[in-house]
Short mmCIF file of C-alpha atoms in Angstrom, two decimals:
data_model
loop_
_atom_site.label_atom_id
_atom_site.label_comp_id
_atom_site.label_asym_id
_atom_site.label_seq_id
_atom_site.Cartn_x
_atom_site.Cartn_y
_atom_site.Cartn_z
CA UNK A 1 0.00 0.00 0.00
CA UNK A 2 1.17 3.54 -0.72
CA UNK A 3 2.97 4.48 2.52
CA UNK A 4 2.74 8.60 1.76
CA UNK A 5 -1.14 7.60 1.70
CA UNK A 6 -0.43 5.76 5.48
CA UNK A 7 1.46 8.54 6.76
CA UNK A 8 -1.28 11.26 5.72
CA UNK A 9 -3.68 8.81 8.07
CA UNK A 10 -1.06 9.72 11.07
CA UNK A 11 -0.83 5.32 11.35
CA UNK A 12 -0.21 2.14 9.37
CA UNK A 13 -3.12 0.90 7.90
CA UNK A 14 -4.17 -1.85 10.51
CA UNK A 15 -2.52 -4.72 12.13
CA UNK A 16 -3.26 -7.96 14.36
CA UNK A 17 -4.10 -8.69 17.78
CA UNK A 18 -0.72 -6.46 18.20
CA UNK A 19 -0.34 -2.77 18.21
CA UNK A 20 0.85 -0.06 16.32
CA UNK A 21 1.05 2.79 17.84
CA UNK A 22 2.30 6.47 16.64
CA UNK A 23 2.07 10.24 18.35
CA UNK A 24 -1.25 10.75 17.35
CA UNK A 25 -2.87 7.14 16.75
CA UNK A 26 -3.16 3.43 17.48
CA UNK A 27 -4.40 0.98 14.98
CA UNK A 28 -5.25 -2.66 15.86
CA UNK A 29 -5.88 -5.32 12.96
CA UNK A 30 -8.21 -8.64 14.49
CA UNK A 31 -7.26 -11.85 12.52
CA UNK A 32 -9.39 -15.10 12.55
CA UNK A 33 -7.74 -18.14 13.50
CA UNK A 34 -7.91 -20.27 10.48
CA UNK A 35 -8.16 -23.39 12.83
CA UNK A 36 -11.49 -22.92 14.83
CA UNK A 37 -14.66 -23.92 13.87
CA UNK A 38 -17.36 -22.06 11.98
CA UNK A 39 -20.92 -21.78 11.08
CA UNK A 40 -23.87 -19.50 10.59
CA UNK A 41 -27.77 -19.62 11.50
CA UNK A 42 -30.69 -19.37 9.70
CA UNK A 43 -31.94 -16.78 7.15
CA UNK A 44 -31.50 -13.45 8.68
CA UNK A 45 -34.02 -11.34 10.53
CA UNK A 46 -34.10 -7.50 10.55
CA UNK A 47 -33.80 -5.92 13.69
CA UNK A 48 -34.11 -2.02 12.97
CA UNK A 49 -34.02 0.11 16.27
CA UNK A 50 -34.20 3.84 15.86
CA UNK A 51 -32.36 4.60 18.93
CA UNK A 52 -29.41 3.31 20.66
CA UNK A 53 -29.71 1.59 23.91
CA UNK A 54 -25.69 0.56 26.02
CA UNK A 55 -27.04 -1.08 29.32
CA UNK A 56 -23.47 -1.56 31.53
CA UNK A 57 -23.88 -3.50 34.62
CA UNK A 58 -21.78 -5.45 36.41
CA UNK A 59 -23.33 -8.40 34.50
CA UNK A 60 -21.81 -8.71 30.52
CA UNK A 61 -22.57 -5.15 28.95
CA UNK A 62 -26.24 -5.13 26.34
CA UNK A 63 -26.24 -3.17 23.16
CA UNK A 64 -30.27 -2.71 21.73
CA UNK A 65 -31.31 -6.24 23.65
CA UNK A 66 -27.88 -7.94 22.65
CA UNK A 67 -25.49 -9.37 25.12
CA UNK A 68 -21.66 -8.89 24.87
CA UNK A 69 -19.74 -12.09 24.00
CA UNK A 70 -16.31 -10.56 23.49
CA UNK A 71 -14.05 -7.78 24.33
CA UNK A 72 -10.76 -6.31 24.20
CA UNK A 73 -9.51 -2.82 26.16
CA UNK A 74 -8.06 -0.70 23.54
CA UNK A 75 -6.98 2.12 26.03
CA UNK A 76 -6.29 1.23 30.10
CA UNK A 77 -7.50 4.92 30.58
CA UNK A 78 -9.11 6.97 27.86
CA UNK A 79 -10.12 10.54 28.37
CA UNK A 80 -13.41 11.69 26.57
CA UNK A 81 -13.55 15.06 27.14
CA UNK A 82 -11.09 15.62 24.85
CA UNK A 83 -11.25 15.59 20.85
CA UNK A 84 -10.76 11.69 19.12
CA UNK A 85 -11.55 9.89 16.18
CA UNK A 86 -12.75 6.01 16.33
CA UNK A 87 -12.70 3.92 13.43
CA UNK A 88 -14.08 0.45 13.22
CA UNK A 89 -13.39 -1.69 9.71
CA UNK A 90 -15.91 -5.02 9.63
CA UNK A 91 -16.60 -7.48 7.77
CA UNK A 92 -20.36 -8.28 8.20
CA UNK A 93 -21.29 -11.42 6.08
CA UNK A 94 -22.94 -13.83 8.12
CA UNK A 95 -27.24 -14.77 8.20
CA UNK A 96 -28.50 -13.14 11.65
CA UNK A 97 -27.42 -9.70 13.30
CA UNK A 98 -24.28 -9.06 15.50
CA UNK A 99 -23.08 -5.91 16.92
CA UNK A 100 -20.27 -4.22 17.87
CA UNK A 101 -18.98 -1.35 20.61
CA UNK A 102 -16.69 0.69 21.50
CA UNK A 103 -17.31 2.62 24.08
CA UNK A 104 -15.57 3.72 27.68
CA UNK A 105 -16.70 0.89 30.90
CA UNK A 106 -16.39 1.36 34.57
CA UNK A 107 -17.08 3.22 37.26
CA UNK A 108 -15.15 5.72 36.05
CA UNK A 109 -16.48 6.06 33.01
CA UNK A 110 -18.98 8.83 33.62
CA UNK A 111 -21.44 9.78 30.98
CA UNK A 112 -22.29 7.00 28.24
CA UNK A 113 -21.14 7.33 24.64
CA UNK A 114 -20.88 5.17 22.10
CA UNK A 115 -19.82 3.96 18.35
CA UNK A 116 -21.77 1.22 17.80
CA UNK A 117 -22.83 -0.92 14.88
CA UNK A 118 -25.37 -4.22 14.65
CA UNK A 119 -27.15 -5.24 11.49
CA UNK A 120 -26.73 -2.53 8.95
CA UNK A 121 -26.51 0.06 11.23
CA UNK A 122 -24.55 2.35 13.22
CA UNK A 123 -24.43 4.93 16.17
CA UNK A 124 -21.74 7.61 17.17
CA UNK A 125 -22.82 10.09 20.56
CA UNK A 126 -24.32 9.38 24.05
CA UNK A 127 -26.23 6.50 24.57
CA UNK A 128 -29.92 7.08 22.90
CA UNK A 129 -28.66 8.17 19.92
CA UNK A 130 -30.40 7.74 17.02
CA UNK A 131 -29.39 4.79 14.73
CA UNK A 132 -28.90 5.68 11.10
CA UNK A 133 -28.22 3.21 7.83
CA UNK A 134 -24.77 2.91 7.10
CA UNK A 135 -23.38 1.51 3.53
CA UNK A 136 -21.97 -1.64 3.22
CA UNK A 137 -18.30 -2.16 1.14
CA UNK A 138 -18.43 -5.09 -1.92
CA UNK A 139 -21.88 -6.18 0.42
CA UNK A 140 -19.97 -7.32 3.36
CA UNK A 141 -17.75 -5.21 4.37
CA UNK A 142 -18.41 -1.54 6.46
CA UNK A 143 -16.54 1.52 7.31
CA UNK A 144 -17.53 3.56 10.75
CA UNK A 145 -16.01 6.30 12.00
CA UNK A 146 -16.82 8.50 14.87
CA UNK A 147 -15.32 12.02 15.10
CA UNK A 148 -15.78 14.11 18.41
CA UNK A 149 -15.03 17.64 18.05
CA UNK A 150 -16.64 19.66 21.13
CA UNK A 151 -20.17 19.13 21.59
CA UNK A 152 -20.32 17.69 17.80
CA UNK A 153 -20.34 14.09 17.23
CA UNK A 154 -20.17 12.89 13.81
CA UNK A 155 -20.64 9.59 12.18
CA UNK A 156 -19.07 8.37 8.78
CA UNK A 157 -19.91 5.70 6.48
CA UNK A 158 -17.38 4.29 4.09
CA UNK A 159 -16.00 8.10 3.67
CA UNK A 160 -19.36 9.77 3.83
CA UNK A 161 -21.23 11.87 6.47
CA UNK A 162 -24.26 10.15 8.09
CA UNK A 163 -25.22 11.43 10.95
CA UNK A 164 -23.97 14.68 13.23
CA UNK A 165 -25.37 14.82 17.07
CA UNK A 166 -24.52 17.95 19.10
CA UNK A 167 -24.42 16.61 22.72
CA UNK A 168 -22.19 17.69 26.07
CA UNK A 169 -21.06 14.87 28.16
CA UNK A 170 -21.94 15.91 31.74
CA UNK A 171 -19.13 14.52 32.88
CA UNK A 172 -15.93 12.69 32.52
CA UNK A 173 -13.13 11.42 33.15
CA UNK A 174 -10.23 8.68 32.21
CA UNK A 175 -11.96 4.99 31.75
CA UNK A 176 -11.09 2.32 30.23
CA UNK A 177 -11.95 1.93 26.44
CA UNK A 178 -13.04 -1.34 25.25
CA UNK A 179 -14.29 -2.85 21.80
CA UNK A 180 -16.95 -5.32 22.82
CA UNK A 181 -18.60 -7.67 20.27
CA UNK A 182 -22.28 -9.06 20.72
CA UNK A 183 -22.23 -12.63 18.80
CA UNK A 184 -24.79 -14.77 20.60
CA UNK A 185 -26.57 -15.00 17.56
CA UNK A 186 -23.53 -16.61 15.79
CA UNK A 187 -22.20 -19.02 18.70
CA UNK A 188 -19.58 -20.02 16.35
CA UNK A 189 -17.78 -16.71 15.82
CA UNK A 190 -15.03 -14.88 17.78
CA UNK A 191 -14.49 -11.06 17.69
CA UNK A 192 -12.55 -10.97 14.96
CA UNK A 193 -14.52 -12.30 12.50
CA UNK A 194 -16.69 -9.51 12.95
CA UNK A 195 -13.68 -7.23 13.69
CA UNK A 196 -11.15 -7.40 11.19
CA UNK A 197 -9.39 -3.63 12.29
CA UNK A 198 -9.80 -0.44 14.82
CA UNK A 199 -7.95 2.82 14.72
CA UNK A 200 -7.91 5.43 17.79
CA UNK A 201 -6.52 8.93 17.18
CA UNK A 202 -6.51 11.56 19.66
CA UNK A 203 -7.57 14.20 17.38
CA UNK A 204 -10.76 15.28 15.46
CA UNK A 205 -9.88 14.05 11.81
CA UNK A 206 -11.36 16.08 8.77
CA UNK A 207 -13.52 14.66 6.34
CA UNK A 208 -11.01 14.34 3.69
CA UNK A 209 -8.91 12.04 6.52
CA UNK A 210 -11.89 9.93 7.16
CA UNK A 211 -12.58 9.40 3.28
CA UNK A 212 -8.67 8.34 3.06
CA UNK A 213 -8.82 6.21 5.80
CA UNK A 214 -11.56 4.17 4.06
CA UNK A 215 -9.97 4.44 0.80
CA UNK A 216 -6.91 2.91 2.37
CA UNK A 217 -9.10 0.03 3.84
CA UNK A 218 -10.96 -0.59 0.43
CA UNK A 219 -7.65 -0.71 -1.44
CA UNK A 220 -6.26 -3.85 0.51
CA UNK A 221 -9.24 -5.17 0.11
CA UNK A 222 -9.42 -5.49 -3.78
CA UNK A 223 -5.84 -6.26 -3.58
CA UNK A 224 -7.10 -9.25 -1.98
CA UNK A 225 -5.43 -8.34 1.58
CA UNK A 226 -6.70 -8.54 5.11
CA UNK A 227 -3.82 -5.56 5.83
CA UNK A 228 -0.85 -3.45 4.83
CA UNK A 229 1.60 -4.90 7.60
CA UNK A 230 1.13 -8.07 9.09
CA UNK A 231 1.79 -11.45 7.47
CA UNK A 232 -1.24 -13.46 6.47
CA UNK A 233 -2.90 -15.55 4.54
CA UNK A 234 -5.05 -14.36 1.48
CA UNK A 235 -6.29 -18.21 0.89
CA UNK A 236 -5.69 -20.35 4.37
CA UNK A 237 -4.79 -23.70 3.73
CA UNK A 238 -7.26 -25.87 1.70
CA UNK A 239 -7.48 -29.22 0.75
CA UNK A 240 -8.60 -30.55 -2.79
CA UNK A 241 -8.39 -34.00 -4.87
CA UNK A 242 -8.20 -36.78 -1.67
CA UNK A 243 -7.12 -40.41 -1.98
CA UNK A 244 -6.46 -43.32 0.13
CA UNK A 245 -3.06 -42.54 -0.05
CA UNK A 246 -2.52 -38.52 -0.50
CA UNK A 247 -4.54 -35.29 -0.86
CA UNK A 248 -3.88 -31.72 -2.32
CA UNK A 249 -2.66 -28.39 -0.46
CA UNK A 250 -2.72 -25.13 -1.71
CA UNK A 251 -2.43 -21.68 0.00
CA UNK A 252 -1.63 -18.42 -0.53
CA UNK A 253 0.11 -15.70 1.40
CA UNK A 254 -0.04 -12.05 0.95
CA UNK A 255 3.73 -11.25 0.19
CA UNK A 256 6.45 -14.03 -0.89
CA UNK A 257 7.66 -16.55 1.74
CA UNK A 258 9.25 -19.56 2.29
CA UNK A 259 7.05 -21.87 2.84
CA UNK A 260 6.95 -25.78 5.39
CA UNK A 261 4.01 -27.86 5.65
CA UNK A 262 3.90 -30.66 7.93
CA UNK A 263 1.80 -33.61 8.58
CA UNK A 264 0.63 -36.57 10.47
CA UNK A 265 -1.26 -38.71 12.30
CA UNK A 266 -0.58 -37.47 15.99
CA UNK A 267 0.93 -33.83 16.90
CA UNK A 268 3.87 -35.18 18.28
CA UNK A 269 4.87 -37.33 15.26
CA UNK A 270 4.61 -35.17 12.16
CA UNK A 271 6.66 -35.07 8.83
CA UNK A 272 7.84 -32.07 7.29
CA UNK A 273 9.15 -30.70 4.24
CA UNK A 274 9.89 -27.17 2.69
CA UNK A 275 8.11 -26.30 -0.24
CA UNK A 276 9.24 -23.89 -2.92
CA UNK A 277 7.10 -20.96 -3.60
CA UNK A 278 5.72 -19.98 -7.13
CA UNK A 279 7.06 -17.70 -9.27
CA UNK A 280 5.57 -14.37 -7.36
CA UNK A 281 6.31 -16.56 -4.22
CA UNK A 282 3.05 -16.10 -2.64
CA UNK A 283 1.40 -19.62 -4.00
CA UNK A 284 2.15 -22.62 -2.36
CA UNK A 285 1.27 -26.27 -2.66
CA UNK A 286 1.81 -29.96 -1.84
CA UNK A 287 1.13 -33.41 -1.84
CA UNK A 288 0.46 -34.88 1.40
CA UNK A 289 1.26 -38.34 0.85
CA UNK A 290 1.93 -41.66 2.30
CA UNK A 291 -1.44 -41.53 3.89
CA UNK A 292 -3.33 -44.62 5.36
CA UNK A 293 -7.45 -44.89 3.90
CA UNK A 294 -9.84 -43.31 6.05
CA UNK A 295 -7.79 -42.18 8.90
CA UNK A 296 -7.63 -38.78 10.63
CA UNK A 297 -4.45 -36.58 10.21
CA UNK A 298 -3.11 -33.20 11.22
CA UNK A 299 -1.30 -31.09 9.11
CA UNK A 300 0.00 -27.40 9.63
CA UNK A 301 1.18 -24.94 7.23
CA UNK A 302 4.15 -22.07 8.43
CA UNK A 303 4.99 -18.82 6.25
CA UNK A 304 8.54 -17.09 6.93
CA UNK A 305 9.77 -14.13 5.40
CA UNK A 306 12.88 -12.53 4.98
CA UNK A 307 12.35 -10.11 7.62
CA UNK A 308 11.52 -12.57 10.17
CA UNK A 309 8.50 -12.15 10.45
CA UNK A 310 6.18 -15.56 10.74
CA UNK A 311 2.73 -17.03 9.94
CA UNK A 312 1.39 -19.86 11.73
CA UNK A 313 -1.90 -21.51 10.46
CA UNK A 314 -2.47 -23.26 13.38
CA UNK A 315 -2.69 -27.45 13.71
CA UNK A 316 -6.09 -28.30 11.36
CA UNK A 317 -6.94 -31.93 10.35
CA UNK A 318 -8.38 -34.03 7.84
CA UNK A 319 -9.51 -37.41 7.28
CA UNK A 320 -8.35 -39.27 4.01
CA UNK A 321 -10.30 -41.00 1.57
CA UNK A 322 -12.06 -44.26 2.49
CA UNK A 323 -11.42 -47.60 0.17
CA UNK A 324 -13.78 -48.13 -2.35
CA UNK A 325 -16.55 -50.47 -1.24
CA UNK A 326 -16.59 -53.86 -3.23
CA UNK A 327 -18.94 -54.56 -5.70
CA UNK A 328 -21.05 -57.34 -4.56
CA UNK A 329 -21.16 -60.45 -7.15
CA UNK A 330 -23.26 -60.95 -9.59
CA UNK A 331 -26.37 -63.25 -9.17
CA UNK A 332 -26.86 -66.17 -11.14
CA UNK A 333 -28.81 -65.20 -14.12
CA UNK A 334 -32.37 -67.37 -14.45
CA UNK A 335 -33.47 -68.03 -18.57
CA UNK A 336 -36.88 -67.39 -18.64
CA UNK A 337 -38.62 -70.00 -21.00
CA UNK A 338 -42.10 -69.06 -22.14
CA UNK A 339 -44.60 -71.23 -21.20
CA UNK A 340 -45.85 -74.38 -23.34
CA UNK A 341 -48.82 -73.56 -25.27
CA UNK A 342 -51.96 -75.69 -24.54
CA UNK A 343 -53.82 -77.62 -27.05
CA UNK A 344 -57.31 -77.59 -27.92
CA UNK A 345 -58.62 -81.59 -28.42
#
């Protein structure tokens, strides 16, 4: 990505569960782990609430009827009465509605605010603002932004303006800031599935910032990328083409690597090989073979660069191809001889 374009953002595009950090900003990037489990309910069902509801107890924190599932504190102690940006990059693509927050918690957190998002829609201001639409990104993906600049609270939408509250916190003071998820719709997913980056700046960015920020986020995207910094994968590991006595692996990785894949039946006992990279050294492949017919196996695939820096898909199984069932043999065959044909005296 165009690093003059990163630098006019005041931080690097986004990163994962680790930190970068500038004068002005902090950007987080939220990667799935390619080895745990996932599914998705039933058709979806439209929950539109006008207004914004944030119910913190000491029980798990509620967003418009939802109940928090995940979280991660973004900033030990966050002042609010100061000026700040949010920005929350999500990739929205599953059947029923989840939500997510950020927002400060505690006792010390005075007067509620939010920037909030669940099922096509979005909030920026105290708690009880109203929800508006917000556009969606290639259908799955969406932008929001919250700017506070004095008693004005603005809300962005892939680069647009959506929504501007004028609102005076009563009070405040330094809280923790947390990004919590609200998933129990979607048992099977983890905050960064929903989550895929967050930005914090301690400033009021302009609009031609915000539409640069999501610019930057859009152009990974049809780059195929998850983000400008961090190793990952663009495919995760997939298998193709099984036997009873090998199976096909192919991945790819966002930059070139070198590339080992290992596999076996138990953890402890694996095989390993390198395997050469393709030509632009981000394809990858092999041939797990020696395999047994219908037996379980573990395989893992690790990324290294140049740099140092390393990818790790995590230990995922498979269970070869079973042997082809016998045919049965044939039954005798029975020659059906038409009947004699009676006589007439």
């Amino acid at each position: 990505m165009n690093r003059t374009l990163v630098a006019a953002l005041l931080a690097s595009a986004c990163l994962i569960p680790s930190l970068t950090q500038t004068a002005q900003a902090q950007s987080w990037d939220f990667t799935p782990r390619y080895d745990l489990p996932r599914n998705a309910g039933p058709a979806r069902e439209k929950t539109t609430a006008s207004v914004s509801t944030l119910a913190p107890a000491s029980t798990p924190l509620r967003f418009n009827g939802m109940t928090s599932t995940d979280s991660r504190t973004l900033q030990a102690a966050f002042d609010s009465a100061r000026d700040f940006t949010i920005e929350l990059w999500m990739l929205d693509h599953v059947n029923r509605p989840v939500g997510a927050v950020v927002s400060p918690v505690g006792p010390s957190a005075g007067s509620s605010w939010l920037l909030g998002y669940t099922d096509g829609q979005a909030v920026f201001g105290p708690a009880g603002t109203a929800m508006s639409k917000v556009a969606d990104y290639k259908d799955e993906w969406r932008h929001v932004v919250g700017v506070r600049q004095g008693d004005a609270w603005r809300l962005y939408s892939n680069g647009a303006l959506v929504a501007t509250t004028t609102a005076r916190l009563s009070r405040s003071s330094a809280a923790p800031l947390e990004l919590t998820t609200f998933l129990e719709a979607e048992p099977y997913m983890s905050l960064p599935d929903l989550v895929r980056g967050a930005a914090l700046y301690n400033r009021a960015l302009s609009a031609a910032e915000v539409q640069a920020a999501f610019t930057a986020r859009t152009t990974l995207v049809d780059e195929g990328r998850l983000n400008a910094e961090t190793l990952h994968f663009t495919q995760p590991p997939y298998l193709n083409a099984p036997t009873t006595q090998d199976i096909q692996l192919s991945w790819e990785t966002d930059r070139p690597a070198h590339f080992t894949v290992a596999w076996g039946e138990t953890e402890a006992q694996m095989r390993r090989i390198d395997v050469p990279a393709a030509e632009d050294g981000r394809l990858g492949g092999a041939t797990l073979d020696g395999l047994k017919a219908d037996t379980p196996y573990f395989y893992r695939v690790t990324a290294s660069t140049e740099d140092g820096k390393v990818l790790d898909s995590g230990l995922l199984s498979f269970r070869s191809a079973p042997c082809r069932a016998r045919p049965s043999s044939s039954p005798s065959r029975r020659t059906l001889r038409p009947a004699p044909s009676s006589t007439t005296a």
